[in-house]
Coordinates of C-alpha atoms in Angstrom, one line a residue:
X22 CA -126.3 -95.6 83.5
X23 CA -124.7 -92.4 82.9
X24 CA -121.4 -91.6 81.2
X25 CA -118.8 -88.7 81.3
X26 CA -119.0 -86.9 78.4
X27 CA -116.8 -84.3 78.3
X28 CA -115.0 -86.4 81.7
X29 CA -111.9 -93.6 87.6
X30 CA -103.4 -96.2 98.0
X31 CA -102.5 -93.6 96.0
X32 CA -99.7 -93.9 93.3
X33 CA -98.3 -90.6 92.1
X34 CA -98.1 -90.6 88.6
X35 CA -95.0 -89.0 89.4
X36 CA -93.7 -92.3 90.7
X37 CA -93.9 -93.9 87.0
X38 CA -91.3 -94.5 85.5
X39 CA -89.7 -91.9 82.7
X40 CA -89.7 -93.5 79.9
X41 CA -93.2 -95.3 80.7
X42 CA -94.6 -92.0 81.0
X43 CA -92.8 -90.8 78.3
X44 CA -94.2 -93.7 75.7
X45 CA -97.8 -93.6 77.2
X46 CA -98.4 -90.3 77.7
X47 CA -96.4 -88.2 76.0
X48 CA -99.0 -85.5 73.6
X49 CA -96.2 -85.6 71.0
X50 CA -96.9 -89.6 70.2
X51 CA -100.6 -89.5 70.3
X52 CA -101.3 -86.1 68.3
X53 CA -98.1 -86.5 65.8
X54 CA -100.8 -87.0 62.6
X55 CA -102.1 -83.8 63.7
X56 CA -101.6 -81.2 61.0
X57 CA -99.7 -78.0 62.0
X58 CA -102.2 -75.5 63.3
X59 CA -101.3 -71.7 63.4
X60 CA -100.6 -69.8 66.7
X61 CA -103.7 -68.4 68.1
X62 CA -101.3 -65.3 68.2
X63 CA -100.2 -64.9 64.8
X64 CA -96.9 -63.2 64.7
X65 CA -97.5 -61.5 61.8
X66 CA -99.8 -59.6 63.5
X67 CA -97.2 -57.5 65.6
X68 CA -94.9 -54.5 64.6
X69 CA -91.8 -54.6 63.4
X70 CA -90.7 -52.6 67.2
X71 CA -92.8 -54.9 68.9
X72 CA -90.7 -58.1 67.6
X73 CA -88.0 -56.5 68.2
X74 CA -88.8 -55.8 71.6
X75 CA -90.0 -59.5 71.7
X76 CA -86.6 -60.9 70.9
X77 CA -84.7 -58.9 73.3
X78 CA -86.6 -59.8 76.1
X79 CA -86.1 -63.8 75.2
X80 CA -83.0 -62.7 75.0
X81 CA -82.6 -61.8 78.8
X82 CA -85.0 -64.7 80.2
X83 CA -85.1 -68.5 79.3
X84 CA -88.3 -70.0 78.5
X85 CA -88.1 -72.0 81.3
X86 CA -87.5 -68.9 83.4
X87 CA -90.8 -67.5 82.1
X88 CA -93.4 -70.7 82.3
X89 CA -92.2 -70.8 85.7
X90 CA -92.4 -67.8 87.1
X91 CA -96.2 -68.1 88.2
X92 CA -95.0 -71.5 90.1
X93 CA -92.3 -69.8 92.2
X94 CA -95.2 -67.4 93.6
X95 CA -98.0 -67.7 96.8
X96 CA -101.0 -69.1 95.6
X97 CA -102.5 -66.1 96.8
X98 CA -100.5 -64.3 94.4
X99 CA -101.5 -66.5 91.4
X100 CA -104.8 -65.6 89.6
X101 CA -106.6 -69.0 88.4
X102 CA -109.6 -68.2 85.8
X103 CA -112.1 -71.1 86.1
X104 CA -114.4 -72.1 83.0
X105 CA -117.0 -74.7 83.2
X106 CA -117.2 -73.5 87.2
X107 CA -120.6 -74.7 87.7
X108 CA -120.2 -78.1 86.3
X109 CA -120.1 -81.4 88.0
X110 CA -116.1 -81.2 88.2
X111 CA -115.9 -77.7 87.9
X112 CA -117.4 -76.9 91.5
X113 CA -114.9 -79.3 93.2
X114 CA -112.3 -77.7 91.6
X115 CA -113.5 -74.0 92.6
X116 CA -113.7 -75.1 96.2
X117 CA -109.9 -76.5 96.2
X118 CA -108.4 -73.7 94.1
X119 CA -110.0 -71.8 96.8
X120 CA -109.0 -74.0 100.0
X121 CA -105.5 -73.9 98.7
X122 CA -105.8 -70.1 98.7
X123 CA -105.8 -69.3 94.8
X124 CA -106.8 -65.8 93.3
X125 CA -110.0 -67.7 91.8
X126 CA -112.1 -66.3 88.7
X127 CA -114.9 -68.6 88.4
X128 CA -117.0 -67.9 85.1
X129 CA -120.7 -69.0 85.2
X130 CA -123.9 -68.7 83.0
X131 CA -126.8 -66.7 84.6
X132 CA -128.9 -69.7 84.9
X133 CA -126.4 -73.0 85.6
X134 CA -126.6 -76.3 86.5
X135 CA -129.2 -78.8 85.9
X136 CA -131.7 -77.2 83.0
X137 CA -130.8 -74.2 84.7
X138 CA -132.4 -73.9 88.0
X139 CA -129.6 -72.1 89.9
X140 CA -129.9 -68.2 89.6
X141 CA -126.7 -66.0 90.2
X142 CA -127.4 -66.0 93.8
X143 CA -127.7 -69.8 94.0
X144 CA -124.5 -69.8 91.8
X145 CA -122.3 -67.5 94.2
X146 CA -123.1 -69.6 96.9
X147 CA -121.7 -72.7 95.6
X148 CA -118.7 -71.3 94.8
X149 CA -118.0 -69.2 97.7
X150 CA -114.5 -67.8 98.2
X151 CA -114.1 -67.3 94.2
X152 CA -114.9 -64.1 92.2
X153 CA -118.1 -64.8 90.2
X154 CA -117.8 -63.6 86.6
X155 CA -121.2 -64.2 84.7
X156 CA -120.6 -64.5 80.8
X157 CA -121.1 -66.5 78.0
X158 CA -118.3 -69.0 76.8
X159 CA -119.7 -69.3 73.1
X160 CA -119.3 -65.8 72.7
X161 CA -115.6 -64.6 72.0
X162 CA -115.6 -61.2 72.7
X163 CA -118.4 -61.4 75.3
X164 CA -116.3 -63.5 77.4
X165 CA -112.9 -61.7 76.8
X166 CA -115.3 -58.6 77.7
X167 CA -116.5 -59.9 80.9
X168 CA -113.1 -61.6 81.8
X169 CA -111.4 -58.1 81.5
X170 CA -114.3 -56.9 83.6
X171 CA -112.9 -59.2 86.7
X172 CA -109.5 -59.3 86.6
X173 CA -106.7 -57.4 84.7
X174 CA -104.7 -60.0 84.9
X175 CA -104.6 -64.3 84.2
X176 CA -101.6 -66.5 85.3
X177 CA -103.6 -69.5 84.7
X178 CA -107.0 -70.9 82.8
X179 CA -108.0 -74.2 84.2
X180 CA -110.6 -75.4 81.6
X181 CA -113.8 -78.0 82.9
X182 CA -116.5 -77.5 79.9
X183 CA -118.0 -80.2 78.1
X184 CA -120.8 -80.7 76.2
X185 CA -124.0 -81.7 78.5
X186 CA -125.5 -83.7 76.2
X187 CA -122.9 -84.9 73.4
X188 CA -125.1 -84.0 70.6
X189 CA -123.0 -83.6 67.4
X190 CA -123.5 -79.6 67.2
X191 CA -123.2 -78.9 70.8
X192 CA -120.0 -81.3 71.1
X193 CA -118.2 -78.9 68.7
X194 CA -120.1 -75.9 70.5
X195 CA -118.5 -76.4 73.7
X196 CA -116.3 -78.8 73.2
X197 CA -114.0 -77.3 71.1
X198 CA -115.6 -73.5 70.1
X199 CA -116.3 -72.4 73.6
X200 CA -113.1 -74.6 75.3
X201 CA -111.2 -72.9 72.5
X202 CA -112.6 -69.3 73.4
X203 CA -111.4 -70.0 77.1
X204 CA -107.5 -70.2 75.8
X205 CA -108.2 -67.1 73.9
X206 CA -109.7 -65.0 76.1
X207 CA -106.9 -66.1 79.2
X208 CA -104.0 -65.4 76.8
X209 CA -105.6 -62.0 76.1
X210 CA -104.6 -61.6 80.0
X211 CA -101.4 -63.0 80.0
X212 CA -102.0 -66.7 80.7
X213 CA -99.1 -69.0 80.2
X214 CA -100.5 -72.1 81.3
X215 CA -103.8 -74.3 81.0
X216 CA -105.1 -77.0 82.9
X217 CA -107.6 -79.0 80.2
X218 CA -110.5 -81.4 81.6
X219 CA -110.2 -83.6 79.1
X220 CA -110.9 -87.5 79.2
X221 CA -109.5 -90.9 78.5
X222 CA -111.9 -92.2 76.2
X223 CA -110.9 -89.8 73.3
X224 CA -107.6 -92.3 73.0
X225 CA -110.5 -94.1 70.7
X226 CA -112.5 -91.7 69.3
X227 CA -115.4 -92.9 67.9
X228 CA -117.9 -89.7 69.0
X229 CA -117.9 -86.4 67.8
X230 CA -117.3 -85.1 71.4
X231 CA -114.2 -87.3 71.6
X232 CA -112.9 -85.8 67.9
X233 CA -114.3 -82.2 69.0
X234 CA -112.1 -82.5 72.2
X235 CA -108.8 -83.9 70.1
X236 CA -108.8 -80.9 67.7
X237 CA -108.3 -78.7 70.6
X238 CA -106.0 -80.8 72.4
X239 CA -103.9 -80.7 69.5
X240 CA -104.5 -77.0 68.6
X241 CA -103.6 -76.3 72.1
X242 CA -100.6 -78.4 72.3
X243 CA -99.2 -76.6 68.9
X244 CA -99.8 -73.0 70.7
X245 CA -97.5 -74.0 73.5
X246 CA -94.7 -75.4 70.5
X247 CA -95.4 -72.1 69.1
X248 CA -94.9 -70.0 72.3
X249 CA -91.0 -71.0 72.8
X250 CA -91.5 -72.1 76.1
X251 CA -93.5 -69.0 77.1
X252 CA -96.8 -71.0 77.5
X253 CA -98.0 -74.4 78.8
X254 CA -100.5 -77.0 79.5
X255 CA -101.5 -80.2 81.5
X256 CA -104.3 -82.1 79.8
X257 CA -105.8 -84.0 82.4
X258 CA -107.6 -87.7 80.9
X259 CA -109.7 -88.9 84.2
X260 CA -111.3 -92.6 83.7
X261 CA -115.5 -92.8 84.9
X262 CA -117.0 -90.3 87.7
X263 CA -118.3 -92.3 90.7
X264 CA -121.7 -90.7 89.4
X265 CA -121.7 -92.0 86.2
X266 CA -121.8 -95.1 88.1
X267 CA -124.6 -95.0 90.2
X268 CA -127.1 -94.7 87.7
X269 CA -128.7 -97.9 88.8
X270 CA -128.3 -97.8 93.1
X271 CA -132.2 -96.3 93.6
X272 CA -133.7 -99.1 91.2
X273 CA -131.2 -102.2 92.7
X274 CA -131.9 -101.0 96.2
X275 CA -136.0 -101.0 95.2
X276 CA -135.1 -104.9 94.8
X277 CA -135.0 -104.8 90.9
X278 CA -132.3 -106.4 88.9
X279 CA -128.8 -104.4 87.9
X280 CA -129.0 -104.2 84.2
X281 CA -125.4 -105.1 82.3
X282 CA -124.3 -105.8 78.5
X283 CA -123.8 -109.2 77.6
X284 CA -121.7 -111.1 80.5
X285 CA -120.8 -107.8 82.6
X286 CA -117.4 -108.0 81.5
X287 CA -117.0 -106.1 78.2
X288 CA -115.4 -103.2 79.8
X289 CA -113.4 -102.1 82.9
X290 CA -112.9 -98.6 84.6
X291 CA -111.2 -97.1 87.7
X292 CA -113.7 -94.5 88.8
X293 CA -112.3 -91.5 90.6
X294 CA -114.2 -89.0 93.1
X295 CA -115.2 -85.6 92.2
X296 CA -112.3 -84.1 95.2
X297 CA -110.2 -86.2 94.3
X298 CA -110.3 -85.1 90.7
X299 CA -110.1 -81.7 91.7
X300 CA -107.4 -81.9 93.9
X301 CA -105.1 -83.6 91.0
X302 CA -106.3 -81.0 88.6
X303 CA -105.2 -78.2 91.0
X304 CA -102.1 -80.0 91.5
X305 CA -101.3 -79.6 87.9
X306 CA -101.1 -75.6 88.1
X307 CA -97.8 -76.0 90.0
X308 CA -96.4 -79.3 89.6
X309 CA -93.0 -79.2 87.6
X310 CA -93.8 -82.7 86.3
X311 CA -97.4 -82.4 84.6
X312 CA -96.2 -79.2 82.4
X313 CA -96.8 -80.5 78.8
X314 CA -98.1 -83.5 79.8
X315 CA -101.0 -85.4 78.9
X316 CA -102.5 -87.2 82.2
X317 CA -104.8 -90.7 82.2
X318 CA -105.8 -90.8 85.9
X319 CA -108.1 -93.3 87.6
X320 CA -109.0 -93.7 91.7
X321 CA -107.6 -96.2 94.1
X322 CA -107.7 -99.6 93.4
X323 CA -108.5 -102.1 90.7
X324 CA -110.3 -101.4 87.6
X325 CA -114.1 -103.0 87.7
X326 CA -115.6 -104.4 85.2
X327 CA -120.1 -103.8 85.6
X328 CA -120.2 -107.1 86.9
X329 CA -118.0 -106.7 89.9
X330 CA -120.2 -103.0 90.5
X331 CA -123.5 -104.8 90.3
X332 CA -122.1 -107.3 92.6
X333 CA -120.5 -104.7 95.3
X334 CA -123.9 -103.0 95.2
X335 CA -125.8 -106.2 96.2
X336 CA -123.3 -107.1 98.7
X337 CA -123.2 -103.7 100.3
X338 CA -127.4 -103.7 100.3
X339 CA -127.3 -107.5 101.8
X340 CA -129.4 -109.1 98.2
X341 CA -129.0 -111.8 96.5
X342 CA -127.0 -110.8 93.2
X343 CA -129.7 -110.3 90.6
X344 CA -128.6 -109.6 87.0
X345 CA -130.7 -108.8 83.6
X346 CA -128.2 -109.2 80.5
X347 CA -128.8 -108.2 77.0
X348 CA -127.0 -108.8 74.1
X349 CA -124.7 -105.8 73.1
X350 CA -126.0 -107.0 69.9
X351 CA -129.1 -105.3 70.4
X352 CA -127.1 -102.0 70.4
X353 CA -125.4 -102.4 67.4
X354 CA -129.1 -103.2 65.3
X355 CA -130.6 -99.9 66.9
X356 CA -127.8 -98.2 65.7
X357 CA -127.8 -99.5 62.3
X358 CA -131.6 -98.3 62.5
X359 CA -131.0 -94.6 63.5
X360 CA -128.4 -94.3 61.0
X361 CA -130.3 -95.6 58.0
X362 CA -133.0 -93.3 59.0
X363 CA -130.6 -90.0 59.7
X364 CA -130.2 -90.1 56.1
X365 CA -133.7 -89.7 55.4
X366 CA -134.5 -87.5 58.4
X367 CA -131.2 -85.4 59.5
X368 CA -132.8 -84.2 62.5
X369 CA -132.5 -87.6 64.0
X370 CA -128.6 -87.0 63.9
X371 CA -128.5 -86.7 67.6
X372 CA -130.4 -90.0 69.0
X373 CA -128.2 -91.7 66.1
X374 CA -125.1 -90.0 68.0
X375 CA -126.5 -90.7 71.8
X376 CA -127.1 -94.7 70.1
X377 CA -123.4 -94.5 69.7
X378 CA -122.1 -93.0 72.8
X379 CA -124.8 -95.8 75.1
X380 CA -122.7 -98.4 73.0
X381 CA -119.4 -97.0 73.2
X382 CA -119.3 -97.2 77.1
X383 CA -121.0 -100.4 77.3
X384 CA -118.0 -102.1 75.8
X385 CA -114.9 -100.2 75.9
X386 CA -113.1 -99.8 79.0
X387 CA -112.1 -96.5 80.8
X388 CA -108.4 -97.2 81.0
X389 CA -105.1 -96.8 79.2
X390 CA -105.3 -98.4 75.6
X391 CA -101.8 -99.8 74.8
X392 CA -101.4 -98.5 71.5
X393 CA -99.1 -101.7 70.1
X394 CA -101.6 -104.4 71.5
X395 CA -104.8 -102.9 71.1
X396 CA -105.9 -103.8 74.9
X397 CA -107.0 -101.7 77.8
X398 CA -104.3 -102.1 80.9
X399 CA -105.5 -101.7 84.7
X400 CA -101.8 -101.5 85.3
X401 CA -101.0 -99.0 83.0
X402 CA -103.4 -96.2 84.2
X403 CA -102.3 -94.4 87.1
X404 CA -104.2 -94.4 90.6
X405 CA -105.0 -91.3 92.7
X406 CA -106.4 -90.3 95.4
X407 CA -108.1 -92.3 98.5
X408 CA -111.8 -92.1 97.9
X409 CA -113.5 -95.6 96.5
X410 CA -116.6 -96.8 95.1
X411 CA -118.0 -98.5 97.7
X412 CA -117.8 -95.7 100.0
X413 CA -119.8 -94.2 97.3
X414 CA -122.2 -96.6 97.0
X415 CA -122.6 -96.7 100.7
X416 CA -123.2 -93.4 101.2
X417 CA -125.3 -92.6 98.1
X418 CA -127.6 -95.7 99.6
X419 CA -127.8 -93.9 103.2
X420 CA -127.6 -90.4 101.6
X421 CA -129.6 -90.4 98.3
X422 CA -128.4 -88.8 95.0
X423 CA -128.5 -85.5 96.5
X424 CA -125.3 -83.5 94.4
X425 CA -125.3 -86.6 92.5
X426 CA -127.7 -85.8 89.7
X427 CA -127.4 -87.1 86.3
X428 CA -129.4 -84.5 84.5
X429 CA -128.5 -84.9 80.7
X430 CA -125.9 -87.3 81.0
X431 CA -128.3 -90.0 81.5
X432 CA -128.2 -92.7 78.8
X433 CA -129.6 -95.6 80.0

């Protein structure tokens, strides 16, 4: 089984009602014990003619005049800089910006996807249509360099990083460092909005790639208080990837059993396609109604707990069902294990913290968590999109895995 680490008939979230939205969603509610974090463009900083100039031009035009004014404009007037372009998500959403006829800046490491065997050929191939920038995210002024390099100008930094592996170091590497360099480096070209791939799971966090991921929600929700208006953001919250799903297809299909946690029914998600995902994170770069917003989205349908997938899978393959359970008791002693013995030998910090993520999405539900009640709600987490899981299933069993891979976000 694999998980997204980072990152489940259509319903518009749109079609919620306001003050639904407003309670379960607003950023203001969930990140309120955040403490106040300094604009990443200290005003202090600037002359005393440059403030001055400053206040006379907010003088002339409203904020809302000047977080707009990208949206009022051709997409093929409106220069989108893509980081985490080569990722699972991040290649779908390259391929809509471009389909939809965006300016498209897609930055990319020289060797990218799984343990690096595409080259920079390989990689501008995939993403065909979009300016390749090659550059290095953990690197502040080697990205702002190589941004500069491509365009003279950002209107908008649509953000798909995360951490491959959710190691404790490389969570806050990429996670927050690099996604935070990203914001930087985009407002150094006159960005004033930011599409975040966040995900839904950090409304619990537990991991240190979930609290890696809140700091810079809530550092990057204080820059647009700090802006007046001037900047923005959507942080988009998607439930399970139809990949992290099909971790077991190959070995159920081979005739073997579909392993679960205890009765199959400790958790629930709506899994959502990689296009569809893409196409409602695109959507968010001119949407009026996903500006400062924080966005839980699932796929079509019903949430589904591992039961009901191992079940669909046997159905769709003609087998009898076929289950091995195991305790999620037997989870909870490993991890007792690996952290007794991370105290002894720290560089066993990692499989203590890989323990910990295996157990977190064996039992906690990819939905919305009703803050009052403590419980996960189907109902509450919007729907988009038409792709399911079955056709998934169906055509990963005909197809293979092929654009599928798991790589290092395999857990079990």
């Amino acid at each position: 089984m694999a998980v997204n680490l980072c990152h489940r008939h259509p319903a518009d979230l749109a079609k919620q009602p306001l003050p639904l939205r407003r309670l379960l969603l607003s950023p203001r509610r969930r990140l309120s014990s955040s403490p106040p974090i300094p604009s990443l463009i200290p005003s202090a900083r600037l002359s005393r003619s440059t403030k001055l100039a400053i206040s006379a031009a907010a003088s002339v035009s409203s904020p809302e005049s000047s977080c707009s004014s990208f949206r009022d404009r051709d997409p093929k007037e409106i220069d989108v800089l893509v980081v985490g372009s080569t990722g699972y998500i991040g290649k779908f959403v390259v391929r809509e910006l471009v389909k939809r006829g965006f300016n498209t800046v897609a930055v990319a490491r020289e060797r990218s996807g799984i343990r690096g065997r595409s080259d920079k050929d390989q990689t501008v191939a995939d993403l065909g249509g979009a300016a390749v920038c090659f550059s290095d995210v953990t690197d502040l002024e080697t990205l702002k360099s190589s941004v500069k390099g491509a365009r003279s100008k950002i209107d908008v930094v649509v953000c798909c990083l995360a951490s491959r592996s959710g190691g404790v170091k490389d969570s806050w590497k990429i996670d927050y460092e690099a996604t935070k360099n990203s914001l930087i480096a985009g407002r150094d070209l006159g960005a004033s909005h930011l599409v975040l791939l966040s995900a839904i799971c950090v409304q619990k966090p537990l991991l240190e790639f979930q609290r890696a991921k809140l700091k810079f929600e809530a550092e990057l929700e204080q820059e647009a208080k700090n802006s007046d208006g001037s900047f923005t953001y959507s942080i988009v919250r998607p439930t399970a990837f139809f990949k992290s799903l099909a971790g077991q297809v190959e070995t159920v299909k081979d005739g073997k059993p579909y392993f679960m946690f205890g009765d199959g029914k400790l958790c629930a998600c709506k899994p959502i396609s990689e296009e569809d995902l893409a196409s409602f994170i695109v959507d968010c770069i001119k949407d009026e109604d996903k500006i400062n917003e924080v966005l839980p989205i699932g796929g079509p349908g019903e949430a589904l707990t591992p039961l009901q997938q191992g079940e669909m899978l046997f159905r769709i393959l003609g087998k009898e069902p076929k289950f091995f359970k195991v305790p999620i008791g037997v989870m909870d002693f490993a991890i007792g294990v690996l952290d007794f013995l991370v105290k002894i030998f720290p560089s066993l910090e990692d499989a203590a913290e890989f323990g910990k993520i295996g157990r977190y999405y064996a039992a906690e539900s990819m939905l919305i968590l009703d803050p009052e009640t403590g419980e996960y709600s189907s109902e509450k987490t919007p729907s988009y999109g038409n792709d399911t899981l079955e056709d998934f299933f169906r055509r990963v069993i005909r197809d293979g895995m092929a654009g599928q891979e798991l790589g290092e976000q395999t857990i079990f």
